[in-house]
Coordinates of C-alpha atoms in Angstrom, one line a residue:
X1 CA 12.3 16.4 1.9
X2 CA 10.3 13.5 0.6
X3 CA 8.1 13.6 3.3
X4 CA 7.3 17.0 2.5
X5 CA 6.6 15.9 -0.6
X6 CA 4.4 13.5 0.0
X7 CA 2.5 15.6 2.7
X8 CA 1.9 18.4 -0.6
X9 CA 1.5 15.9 -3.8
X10 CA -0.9 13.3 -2.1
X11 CA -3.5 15.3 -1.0
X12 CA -3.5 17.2 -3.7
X13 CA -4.1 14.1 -6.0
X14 CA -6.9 13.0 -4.0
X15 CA -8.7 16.2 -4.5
X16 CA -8.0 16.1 -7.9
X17 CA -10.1 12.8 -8.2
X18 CA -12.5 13.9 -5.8
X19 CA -12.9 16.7 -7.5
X20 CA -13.7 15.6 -11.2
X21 CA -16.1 12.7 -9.8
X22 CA -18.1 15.1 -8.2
X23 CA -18.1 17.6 -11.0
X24 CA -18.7 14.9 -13.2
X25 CA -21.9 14.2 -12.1
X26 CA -23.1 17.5 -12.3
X27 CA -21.4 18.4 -15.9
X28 CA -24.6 18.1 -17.9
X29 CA -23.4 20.8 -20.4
X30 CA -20.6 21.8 -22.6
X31 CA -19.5 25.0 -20.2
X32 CA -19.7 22.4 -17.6
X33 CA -17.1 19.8 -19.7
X34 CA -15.2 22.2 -20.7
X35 CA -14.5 23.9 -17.4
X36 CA -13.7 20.4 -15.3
X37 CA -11.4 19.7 -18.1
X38 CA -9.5 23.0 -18.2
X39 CA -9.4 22.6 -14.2
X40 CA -8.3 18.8 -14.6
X41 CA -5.5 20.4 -17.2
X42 CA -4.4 22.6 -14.5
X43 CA -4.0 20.1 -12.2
X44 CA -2.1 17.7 -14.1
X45 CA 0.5 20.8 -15.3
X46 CA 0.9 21.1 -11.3
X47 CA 1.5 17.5 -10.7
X48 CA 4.3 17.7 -13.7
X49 CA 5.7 20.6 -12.2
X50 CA 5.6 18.5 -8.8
X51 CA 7.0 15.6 -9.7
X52 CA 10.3 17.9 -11.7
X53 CA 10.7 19.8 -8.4
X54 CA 14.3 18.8 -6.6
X55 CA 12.0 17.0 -3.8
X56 CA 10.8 14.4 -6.2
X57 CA 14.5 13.1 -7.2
X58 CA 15.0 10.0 -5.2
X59 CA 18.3 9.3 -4.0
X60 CA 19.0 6.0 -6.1
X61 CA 21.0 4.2 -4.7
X62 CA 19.8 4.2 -0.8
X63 CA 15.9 2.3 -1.8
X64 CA 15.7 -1.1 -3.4
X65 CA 12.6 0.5 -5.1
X66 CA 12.0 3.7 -6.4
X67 CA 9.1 5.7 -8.3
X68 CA 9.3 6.0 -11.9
X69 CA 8.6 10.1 -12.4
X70 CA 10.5 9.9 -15.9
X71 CA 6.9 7.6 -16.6
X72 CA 4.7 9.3 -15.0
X73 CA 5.8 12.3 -16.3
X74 CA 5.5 10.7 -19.9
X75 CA 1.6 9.0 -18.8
X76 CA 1.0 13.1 -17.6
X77 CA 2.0 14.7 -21.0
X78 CA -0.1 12.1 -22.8
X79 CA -3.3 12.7 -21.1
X80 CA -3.1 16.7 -21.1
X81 CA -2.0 16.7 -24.7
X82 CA -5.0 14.3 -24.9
X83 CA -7.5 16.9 -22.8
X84 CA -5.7 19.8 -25.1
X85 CA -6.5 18.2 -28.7
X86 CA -10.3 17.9 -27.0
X87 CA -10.8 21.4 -26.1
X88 CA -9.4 22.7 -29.0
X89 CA -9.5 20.5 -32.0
X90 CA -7.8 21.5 -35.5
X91 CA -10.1 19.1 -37.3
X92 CA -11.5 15.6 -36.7
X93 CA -8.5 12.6 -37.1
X94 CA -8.0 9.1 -35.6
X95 CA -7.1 8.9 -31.8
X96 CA -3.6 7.8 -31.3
X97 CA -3.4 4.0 -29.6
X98 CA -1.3 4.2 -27.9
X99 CA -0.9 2.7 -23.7
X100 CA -0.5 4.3 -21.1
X101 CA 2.6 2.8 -19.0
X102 CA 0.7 2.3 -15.6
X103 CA 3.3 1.2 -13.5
X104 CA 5.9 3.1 -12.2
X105 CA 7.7 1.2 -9.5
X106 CA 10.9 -0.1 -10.9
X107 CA 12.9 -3.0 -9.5
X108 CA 17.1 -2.8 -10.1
X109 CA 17.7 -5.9 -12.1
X110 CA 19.9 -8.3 -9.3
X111 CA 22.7 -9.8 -11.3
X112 CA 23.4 -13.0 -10.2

């Protein structure tokens, strides 16, 4: 099952990026903007609902390593709420600071 994962959430990343770098050369225009953006939104509500799917829970205890999703998921609502407040602002007000985690591989803690 993780395979299968894989084989569908990979690709479809890659296209993702491939996808806004090419249109973002070409988006000279608002309509152009605001269309990559509303596709890039889409994209990232798939990936969510990817990475939530029963394929994407790793079996714990089997890997000395596993993905973060609970992360990911968090870095993935940031960004589209992010892309949201763009397309459709309620007025102008600071940006929020704050990081994006980055990393989600996580290491169990060895006790020794």
């Amino acid at each position: 099952m993780i395979n299968r994962f894989r084989k569908n959430f990979l690709p479809r990343i890659a296209l993702l990026f491939m996808a806004a770098e090419s249109t973002a050369s070409s988006a000279n225009s608002f309509v152009d903007e605001h269309t990559l953006l509303a596709t890039l939104l889409r994209e990232l509500n798939t990936i969510d609902r990817l990475t939530t799917s029963p394929v994407a829970v790793p079996d714990q205890e089997s890997r000395r390593f596993h993905f973060d999703y609970v992360r990911l998921r968090a870095d993935i609502h940031r960004v589209s709420s992010g892309i949201q407040q763009y397309l459709a602002p309620k007025r102008a007000t600071p940006r929020d600071d704050i990081a994006l985690h980055g990393d989600y591989s996580n290491e169990p803690v060895l006790d020794q």
